[in-house]
XYZ file of C-alpha atoms in Angstrom:
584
model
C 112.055 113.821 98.967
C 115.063 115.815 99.942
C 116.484 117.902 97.395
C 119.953 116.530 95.820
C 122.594 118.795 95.661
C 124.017 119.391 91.970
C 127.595 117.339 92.764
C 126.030 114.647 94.305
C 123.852 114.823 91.134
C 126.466 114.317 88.950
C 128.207 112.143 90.986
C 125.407 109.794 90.962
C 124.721 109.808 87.280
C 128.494 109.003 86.889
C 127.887 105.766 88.353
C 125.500 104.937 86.614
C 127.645 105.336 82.957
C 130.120 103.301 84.590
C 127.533 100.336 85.059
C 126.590 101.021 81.881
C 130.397 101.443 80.395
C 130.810 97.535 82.248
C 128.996 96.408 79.084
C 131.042 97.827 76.269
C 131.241 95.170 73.394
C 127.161 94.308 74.153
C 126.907 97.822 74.051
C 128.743 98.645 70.749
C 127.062 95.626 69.018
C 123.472 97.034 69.961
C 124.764 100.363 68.919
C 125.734 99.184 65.583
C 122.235 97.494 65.212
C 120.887 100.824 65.912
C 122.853 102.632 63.331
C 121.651 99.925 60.400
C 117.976 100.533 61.054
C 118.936 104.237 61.332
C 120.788 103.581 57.903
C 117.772 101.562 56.529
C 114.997 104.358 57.423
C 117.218 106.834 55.502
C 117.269 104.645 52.588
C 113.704 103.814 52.086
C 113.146 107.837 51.842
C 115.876 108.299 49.752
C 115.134 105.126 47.421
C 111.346 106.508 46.895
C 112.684 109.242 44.200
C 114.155 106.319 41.715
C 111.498 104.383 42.210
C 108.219 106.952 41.213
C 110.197 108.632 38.543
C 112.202 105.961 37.281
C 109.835 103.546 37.583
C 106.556 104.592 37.437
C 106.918 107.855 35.393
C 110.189 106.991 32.898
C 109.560 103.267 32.920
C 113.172 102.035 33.416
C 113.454 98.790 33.136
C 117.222 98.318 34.344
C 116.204 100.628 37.611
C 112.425 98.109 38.096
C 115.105 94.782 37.938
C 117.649 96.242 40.666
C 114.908 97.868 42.970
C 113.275 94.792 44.379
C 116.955 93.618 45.172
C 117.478 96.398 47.148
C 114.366 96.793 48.514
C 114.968 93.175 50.105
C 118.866 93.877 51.367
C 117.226 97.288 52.824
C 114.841 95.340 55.294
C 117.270 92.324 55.567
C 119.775 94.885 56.837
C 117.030 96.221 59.064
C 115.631 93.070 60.413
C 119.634 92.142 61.646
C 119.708 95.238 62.777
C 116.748 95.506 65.010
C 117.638 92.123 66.495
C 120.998 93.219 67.764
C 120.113 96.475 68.826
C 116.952 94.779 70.901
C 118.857 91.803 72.428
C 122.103 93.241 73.717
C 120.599 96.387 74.970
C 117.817 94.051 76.894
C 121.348 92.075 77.937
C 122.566 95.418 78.925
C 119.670 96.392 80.699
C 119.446 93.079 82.572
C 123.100 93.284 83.544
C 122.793 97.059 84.971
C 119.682 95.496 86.713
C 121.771 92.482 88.571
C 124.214 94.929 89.136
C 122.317 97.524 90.866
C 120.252 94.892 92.754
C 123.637 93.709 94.007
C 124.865 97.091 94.884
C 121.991 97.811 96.698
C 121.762 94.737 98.822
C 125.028 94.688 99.561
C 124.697 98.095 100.875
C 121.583 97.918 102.675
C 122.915 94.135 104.327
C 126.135 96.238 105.538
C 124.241 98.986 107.281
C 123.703 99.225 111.023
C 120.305 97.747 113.458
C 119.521 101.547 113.312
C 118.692 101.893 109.822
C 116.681 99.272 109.858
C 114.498 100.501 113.243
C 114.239 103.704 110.990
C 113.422 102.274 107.438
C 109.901 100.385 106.344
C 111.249 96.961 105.245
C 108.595 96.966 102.555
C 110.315 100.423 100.998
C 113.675 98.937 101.157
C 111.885 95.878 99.171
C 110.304 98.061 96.320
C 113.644 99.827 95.884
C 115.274 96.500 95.174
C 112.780 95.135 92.892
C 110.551 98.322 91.038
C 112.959 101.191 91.383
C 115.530 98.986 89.860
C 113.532 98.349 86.819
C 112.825 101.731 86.105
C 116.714 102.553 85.861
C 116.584 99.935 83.248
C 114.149 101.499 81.366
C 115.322 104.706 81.049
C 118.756 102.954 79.825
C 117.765 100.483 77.519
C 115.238 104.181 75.872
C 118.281 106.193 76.494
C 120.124 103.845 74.387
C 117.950 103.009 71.835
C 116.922 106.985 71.389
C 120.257 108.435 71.312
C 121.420 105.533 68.965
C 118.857 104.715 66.674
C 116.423 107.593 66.628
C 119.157 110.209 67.018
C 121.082 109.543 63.931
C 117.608 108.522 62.132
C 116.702 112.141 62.640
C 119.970 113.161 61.084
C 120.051 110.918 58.145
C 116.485 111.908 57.337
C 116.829 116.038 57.846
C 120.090 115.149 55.398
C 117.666 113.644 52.703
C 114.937 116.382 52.909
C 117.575 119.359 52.429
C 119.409 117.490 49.440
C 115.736 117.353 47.971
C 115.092 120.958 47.900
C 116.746 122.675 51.208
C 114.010 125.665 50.906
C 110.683 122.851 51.674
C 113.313 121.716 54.393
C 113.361 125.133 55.920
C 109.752 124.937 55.976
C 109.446 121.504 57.752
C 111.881 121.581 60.424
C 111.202 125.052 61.946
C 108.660 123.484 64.259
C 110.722 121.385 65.640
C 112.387 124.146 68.248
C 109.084 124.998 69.452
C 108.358 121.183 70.451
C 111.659 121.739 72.827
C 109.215 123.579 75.754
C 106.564 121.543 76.219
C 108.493 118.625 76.460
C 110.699 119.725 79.091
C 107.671 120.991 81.187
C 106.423 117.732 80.936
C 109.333 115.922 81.870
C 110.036 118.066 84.999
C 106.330 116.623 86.406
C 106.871 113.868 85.488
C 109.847 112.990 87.346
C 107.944 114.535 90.240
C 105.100 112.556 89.962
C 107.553 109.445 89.578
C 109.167 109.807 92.718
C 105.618 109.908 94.217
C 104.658 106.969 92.833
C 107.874 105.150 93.483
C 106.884 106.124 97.156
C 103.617 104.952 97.183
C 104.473 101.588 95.832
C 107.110 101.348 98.699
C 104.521 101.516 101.136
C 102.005 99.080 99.581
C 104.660 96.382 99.756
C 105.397 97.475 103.321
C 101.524 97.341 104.199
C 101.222 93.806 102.492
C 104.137 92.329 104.058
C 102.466 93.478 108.049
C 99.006 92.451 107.076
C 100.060 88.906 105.578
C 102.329 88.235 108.172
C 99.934 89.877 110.909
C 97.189 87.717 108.662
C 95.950 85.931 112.252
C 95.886 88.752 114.390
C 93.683 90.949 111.374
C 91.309 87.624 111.913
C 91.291 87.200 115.265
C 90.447 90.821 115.938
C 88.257 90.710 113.389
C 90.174 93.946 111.493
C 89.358 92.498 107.659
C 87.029 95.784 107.006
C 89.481 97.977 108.797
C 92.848 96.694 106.457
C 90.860 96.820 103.347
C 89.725 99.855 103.919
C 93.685 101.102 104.835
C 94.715 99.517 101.260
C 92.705 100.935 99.039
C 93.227 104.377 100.335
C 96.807 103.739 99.656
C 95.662 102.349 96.498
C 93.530 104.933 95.634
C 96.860 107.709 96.565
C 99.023 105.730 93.964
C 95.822 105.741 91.605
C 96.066 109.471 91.265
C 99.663 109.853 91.273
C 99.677 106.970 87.745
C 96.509 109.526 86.209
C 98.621 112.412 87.109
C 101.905 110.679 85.425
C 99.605 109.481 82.468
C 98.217 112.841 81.925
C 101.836 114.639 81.666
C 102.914 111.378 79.344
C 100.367 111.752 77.007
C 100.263 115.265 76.737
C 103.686 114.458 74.981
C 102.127 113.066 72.158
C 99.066 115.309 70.891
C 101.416 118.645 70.986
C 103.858 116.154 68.915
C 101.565 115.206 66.666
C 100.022 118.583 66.075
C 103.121 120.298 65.422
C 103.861 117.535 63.179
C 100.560 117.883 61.317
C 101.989 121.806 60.564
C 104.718 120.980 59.453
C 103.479 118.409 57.082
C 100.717 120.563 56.027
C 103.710 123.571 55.522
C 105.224 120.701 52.838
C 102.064 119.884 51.207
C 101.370 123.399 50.514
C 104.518 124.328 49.145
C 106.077 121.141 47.675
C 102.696 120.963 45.995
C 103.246 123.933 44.123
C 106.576 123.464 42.934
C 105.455 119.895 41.592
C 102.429 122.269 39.566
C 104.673 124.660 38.693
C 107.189 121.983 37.395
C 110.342 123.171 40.148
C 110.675 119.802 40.874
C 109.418 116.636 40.254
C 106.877 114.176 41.537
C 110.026 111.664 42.575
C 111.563 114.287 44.696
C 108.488 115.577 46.160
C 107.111 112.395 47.226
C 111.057 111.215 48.474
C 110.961 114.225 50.471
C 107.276 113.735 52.143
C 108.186 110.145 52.715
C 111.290 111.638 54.643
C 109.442 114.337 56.728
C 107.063 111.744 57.646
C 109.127 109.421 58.785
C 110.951 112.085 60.285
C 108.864 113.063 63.010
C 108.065 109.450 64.555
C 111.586 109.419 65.716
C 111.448 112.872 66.996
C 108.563 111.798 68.979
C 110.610 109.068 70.390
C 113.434 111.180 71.867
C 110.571 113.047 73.526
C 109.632 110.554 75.518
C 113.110 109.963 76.436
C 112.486 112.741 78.341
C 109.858 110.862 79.757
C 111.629 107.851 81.073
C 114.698 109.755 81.948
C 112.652 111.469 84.157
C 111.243 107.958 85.901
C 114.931 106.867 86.037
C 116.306 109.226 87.523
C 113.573 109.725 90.216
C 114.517 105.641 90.808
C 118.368 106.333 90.825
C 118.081 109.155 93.316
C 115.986 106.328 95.412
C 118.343 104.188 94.998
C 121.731 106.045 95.802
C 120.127 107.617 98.554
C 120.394 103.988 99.732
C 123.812 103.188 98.439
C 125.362 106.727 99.551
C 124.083 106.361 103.316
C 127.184 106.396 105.421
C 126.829 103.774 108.553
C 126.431 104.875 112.203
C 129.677 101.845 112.807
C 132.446 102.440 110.920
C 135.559 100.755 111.324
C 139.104 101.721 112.338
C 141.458 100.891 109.261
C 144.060 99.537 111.447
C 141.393 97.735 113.377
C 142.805 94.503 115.281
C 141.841 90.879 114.773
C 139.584 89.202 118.347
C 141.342 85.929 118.793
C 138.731 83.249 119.371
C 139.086 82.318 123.311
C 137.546 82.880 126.390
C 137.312 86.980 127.460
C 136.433 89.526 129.963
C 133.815 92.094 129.118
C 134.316 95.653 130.934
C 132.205 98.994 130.384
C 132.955 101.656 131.368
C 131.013 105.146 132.211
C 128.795 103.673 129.115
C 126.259 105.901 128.357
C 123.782 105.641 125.226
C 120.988 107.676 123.385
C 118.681 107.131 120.176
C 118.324 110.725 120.151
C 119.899 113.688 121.451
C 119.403 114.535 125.013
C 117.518 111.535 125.643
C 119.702 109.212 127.452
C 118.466 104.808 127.387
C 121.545 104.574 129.599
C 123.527 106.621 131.950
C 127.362 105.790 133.546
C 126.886 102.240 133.151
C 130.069 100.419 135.067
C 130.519 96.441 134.900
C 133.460 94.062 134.569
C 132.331 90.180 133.609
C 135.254 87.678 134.364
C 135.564 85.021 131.199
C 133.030 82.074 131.930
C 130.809 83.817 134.033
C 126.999 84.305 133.773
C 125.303 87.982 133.964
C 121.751 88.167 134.577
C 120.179 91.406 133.761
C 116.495 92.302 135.124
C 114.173 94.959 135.188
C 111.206 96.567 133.654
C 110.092 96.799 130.064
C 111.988 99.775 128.657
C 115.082 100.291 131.112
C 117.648 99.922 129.049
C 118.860 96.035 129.378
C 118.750 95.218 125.340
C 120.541 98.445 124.797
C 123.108 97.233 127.023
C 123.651 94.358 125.467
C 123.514 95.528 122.262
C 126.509 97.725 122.755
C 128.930 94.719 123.015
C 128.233 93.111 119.113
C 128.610 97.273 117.747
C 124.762 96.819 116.601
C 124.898 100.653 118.469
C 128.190 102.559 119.112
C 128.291 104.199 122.747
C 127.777 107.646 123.502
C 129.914 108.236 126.348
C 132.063 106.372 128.220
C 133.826 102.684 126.566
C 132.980 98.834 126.007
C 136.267 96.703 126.249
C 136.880 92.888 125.420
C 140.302 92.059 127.033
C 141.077 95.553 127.714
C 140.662 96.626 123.708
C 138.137 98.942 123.202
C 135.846 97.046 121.148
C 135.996 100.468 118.256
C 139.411 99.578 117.698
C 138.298 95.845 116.973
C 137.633 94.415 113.257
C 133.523 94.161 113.211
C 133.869 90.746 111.747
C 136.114 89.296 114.295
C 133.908 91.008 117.163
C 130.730 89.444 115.779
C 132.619 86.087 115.502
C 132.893 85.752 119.172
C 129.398 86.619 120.138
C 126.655 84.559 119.845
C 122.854 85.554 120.492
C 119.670 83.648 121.098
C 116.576 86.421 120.856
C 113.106 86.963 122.347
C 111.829 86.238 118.656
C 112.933 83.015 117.067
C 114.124 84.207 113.565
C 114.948 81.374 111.222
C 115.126 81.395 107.624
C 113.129 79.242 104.651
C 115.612 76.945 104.398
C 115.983 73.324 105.789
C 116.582 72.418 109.611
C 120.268 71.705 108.592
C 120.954 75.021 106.796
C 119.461 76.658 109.828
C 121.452 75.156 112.643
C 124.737 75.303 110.434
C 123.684 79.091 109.268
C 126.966 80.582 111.411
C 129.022 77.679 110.099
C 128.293 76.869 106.800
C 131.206 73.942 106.500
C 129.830 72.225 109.332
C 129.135 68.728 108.784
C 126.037 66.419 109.385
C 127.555 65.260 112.666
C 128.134 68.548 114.070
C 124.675 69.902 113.104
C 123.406 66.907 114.682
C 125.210 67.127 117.878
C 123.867 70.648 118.516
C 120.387 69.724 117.709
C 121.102 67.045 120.749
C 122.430 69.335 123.020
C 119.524 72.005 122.463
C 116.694 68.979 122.573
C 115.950 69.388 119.328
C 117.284 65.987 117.906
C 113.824 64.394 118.883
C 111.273 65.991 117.236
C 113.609 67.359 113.973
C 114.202 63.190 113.736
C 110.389 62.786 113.397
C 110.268 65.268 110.709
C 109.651 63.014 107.509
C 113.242 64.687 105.973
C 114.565 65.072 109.279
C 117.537 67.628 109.134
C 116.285 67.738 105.583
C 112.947 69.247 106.167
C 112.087 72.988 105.426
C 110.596 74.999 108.184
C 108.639 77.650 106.341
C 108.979 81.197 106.098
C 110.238 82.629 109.642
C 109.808 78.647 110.530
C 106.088 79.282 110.564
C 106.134 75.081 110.437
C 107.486 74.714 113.950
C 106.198 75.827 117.319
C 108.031 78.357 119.451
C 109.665 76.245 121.582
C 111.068 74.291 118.511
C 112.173 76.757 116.826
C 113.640 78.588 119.849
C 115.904 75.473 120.187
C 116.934 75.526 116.470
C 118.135 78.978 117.246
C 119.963 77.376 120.210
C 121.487 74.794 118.511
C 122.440 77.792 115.776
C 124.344 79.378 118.593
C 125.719 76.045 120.071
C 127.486 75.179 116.541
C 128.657 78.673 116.655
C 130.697 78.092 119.604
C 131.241 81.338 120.265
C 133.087 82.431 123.934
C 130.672 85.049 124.450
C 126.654 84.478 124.993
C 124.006 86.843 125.030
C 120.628 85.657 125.829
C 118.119 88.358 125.187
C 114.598 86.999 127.007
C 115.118 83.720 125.301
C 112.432 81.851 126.894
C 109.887 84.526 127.810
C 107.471 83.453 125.172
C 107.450 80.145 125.580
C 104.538 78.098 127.793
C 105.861 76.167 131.125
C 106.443 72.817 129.844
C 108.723 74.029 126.186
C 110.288 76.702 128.254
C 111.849 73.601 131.081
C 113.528 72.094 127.916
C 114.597 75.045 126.343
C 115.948 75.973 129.741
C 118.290 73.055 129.764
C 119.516 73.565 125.956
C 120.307 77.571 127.428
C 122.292 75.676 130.488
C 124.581 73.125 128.090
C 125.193 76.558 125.776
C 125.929 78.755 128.607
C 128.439 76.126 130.199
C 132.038 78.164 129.736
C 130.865 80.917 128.285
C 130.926 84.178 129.205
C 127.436 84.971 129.383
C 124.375 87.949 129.793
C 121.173 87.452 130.113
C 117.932 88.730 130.164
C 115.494 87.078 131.749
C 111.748 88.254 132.287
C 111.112 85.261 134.630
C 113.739 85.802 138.014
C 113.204 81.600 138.490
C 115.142 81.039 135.766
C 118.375 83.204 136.753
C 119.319 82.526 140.190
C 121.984 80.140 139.298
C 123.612 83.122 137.963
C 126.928 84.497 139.234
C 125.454 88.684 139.356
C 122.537 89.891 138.671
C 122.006 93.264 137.814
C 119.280 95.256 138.192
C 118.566 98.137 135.212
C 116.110 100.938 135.959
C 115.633 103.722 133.943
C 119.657 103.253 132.372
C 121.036 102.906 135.108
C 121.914 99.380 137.659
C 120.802 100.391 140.821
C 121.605 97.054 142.523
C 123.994 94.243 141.880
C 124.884 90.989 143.311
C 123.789 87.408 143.906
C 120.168 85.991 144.182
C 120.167 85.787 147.670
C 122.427 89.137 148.282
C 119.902 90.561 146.584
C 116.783 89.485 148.340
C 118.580 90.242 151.806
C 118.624 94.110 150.668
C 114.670 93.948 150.308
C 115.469 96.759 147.370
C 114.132 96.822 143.961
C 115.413 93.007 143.395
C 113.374 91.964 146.162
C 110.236 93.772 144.949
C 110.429 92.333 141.333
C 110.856 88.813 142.959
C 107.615 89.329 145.209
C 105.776 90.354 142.833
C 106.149 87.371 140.259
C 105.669 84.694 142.705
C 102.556 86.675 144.035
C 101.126 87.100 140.498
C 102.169 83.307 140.509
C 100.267 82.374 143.801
């Protein structure tokens, strides 16, 4: 992990107290709940005096009847005040949780196609869910340490020096020495965390490829092969926990053995002075009771240390996330795209992924409103990239894209998106029902509109055979349908959408002979007045087009219609010759 610089530090931990300050009355109730059982452990130590030499040694009888009475408000007060420190600071914890969850998603929703080609989606996953959790954690400890245990350890260090401030001395001097170790340990710790956090983020992205890649592993008979792959990323996040564990509980022992010195320090000494008649049994055994429960708190704050270590190795995770600035930003003064029909111009457009390698070079084109573009060529010249540009899923390099002469960087995103519509190579639909999927760019669409599109794309048919019909639920990804089926669900998604501008990425190049005929008509009745581009694998199924345009290596080396283009016998001609000779 990168190293964080110390503003951005303190930035980040900043906004984390203000999710935190969100829940102010939750958090002053727990708060007061902490400060009662803080109260209450201070009074059992300081009650223990009364009761041995009151009691037991002077045999008061007024001091035996009040005792028992305020033995009972003691844990009374204690009980209440465990129960609201525990439930609003879990309410607290749960809220920063939603919060940050939100935050996150919101963020990582907003960000551009690029991110996402450079981020595991099973990382981005464990960020929302684990790395989330462990911010709660460390608050609802934080909390609960600084509250409870904090002012316990005050209270009690108050009793044991108003007993006899010279066995005091004696008891707390360990307690600076415990201050080394436990920052060593936390240091690791939060190094280890961040490890861990990382390893976890690519289990979950190695489950989701191998369960949804579950019939290819089959097919290719790869079980052996995954398994193996897992548990060595298992086995990675196995060490990293030990390693964790091992700093953790090294915590404790040092604790507990500086604790044992100190108590033994107080045996020694307060011993004596009992013998010796310095001070009585009452006091001595008040003040044990107070060093003893002295140190279990202490302990407590050092694991603090602990799980502010986790937390923070979660929170830097997490603002890395939420602190990304986008590749697309928009103009503050950006203009509204008026939905109607539009002409599409580049300009010198020229793109690259990475410095110095250009995907497309001086790209000119002008596309009249209504018209269809067909773009061809081989795998990996540049044609998606093109069309790409004209949603903003990529910003240009060089050169412009224009919608109506506006430069489509001085356009709001929103209203851009709004007139673009886009059917994709890969069917994507959503587990939801077929309704909710057709109507997903139009929520407020009603049942006759959803089913009019499903006509127009040939889908009515078989979605009416469905037992639910527009009702039925199509599976993750709408694993439940074929892929013609679900390719004309997507084109009844973009139908509904009525969108003026249409971009057809390979739509049916998946799909066998007799699905890809009727999704051909659904892509004619949504093309019809739209300005459209499309990519098309298959040349048979763009010669109706108004220009083709042929991309090679970023560049369109020929343009024109299907039959100016097989007059030129150029690199349109070839393409076409060799289909229908793989064909014959």
């Amino acid at each position: 992990m990168a190293r964080i610089s110390m503003p951005a530090f303190r930035r980040r931990h900043l906004r984390l107290l203000t999710e935190i300050r969100g829940n102010t009355s939750r958090l002053l109730t727990a708060m007061i709940g902490g400060l009662l059982m803080a109260g209450t452990s201070v009074s059992m130590a300081y009650f223990i005096k009364p009761v041995i030499d009151d009691v037991f040694v002077r045999r008061d009888v007024s001091t035996l009847r009040i005792m028992p009475f305020v033995v009972v408000g003691i844990f009374f007060l204690r009980g209440l005040g465990y129960f609201s420190q525990e439930y609003f600071l879990q309410s607290v914890g749960a809220s920063i949780v939603r919060n940050l969850r939100n935050l996150l998603y919101d963020r990582i929703t907003d960000l551009p196609v690029s991110f996402f080609q450079g981020e595991r989606t099973g990382a981005l996953m464990s960020r929302v869910t684990w790395d989330v959790n462990l911010v709660k954690e460390m608050v609802s400890r934080a909390v609960t340490s600084i509250i409870r245990d904090f002012f316990t350890v005050l209270g009690l260090i108050g009793v044991i020096f108003y007993r006899d401030w010279k066995l005091a001395l004696y008891a707390v001097v360990i307690l600076p020495v415990a201050y080394y170790p436990i920052v060593f340990f936390g240091k690791r710790i939060r190094r280890v965390a961040t490890g861990c956090q990382e390893a976890v983020g690519e289990i979950t992205s190695f489950l989701q490829e191998t369960f949804l890649g579950n019939k290819i592993v089959k097919a290719f008979g790869m079980e052996p092969y995954e398994k193996k792959r897992f548990h060595e990323k298992t086995e990675s996040l196995f060490r990293l926990e030990v390693g964790a564990a091992a700093a953790r509980s090294a915590t404790s022992p040092i604790m507990e053995f500086l604790a044992g010195a100190g108590i033994a320090l107080v045996i020694w000494y307060g011993g004596r002075q009992v013998i010796t008649g310095a001070s009585t049994a009452g006091d001595f055994f008040s003040f044990m009771a107070a060093v003893l429960m002295l140190y279990d708190p202490v302990k407590k704050i050092s694991y603090l240390n602990n799980a502010l270590g986790e937390g923070l190795a979660a929170a830097d995770r997490i603002f890395d996330i939420v602190e990304r600035e986008p590749d697309i930003v928009e103009k503050k003064d950006a203009q509204v795209l008026p939905r109607s029909p539009h002409t599409v111009r580049m300009t010198g457009v020229g793109f690259s992924y990475e410095p110095g390698q250009d995907v497309l070079k001086d790209i000119n084109l002008t596309v009249p409103p209504g018209s269809v573009v067909a773009l061809v060529g081989a795998s990996g010249g540049g044609k998606s990239t093109l069309v790409n540009l004209i949603p903003r899923f990529f910003d240009v390099t060089a050169g412009s894209v224009s919608i109506d002469g506006q430069d489509i960087r001085d356009l709001s995103i929103a209203s851009l998106r709004d007139n673009i519509a886009i059917v994709t190579q890969e069917p994507i639909l959503f587990a939801d029902s077929v309704a909710a999927n057709i109507a997903y760019g139009k929520h407020e669409a009603s049942r006759e509109e959803i089913e009019a599109a499903a006509r127009s794309a040939f889908a009515f048919d078989f979605v009416s055979a469905f037992p639910k019909g527009f009702d039925a639920q199509v599976g993750e990804l709408g694993t439940r349908l074929s892929g013609g089926e679900r390719q004309r669900l997507c084109i009844a998604r973009a139908l509904i959408k009525d969108a003026p501008i249409l971009i057809l990425d390979e739509a049916t190049s998946s799909l066998d002979t007799e699905s890809e005929r009727v999704v051909q008509k659904a892509l004619e009745n949504l093309m019809e007045g739209r300005t459209s581009f499309v990519i098309a694998h298959r040349l048979s199924t763009i010669r109706r087009a108004d220009h083709i345009l042929v991309v090679v290596n970023g560049r369109i080396v020929e343009s024109g219609t299907h039959e100016e283009l097989l007059q030129k016998n150029g690199e349109y001609a070839k393409l076409y010759t060799l289909q229908f000779a793989e064909k014959d």
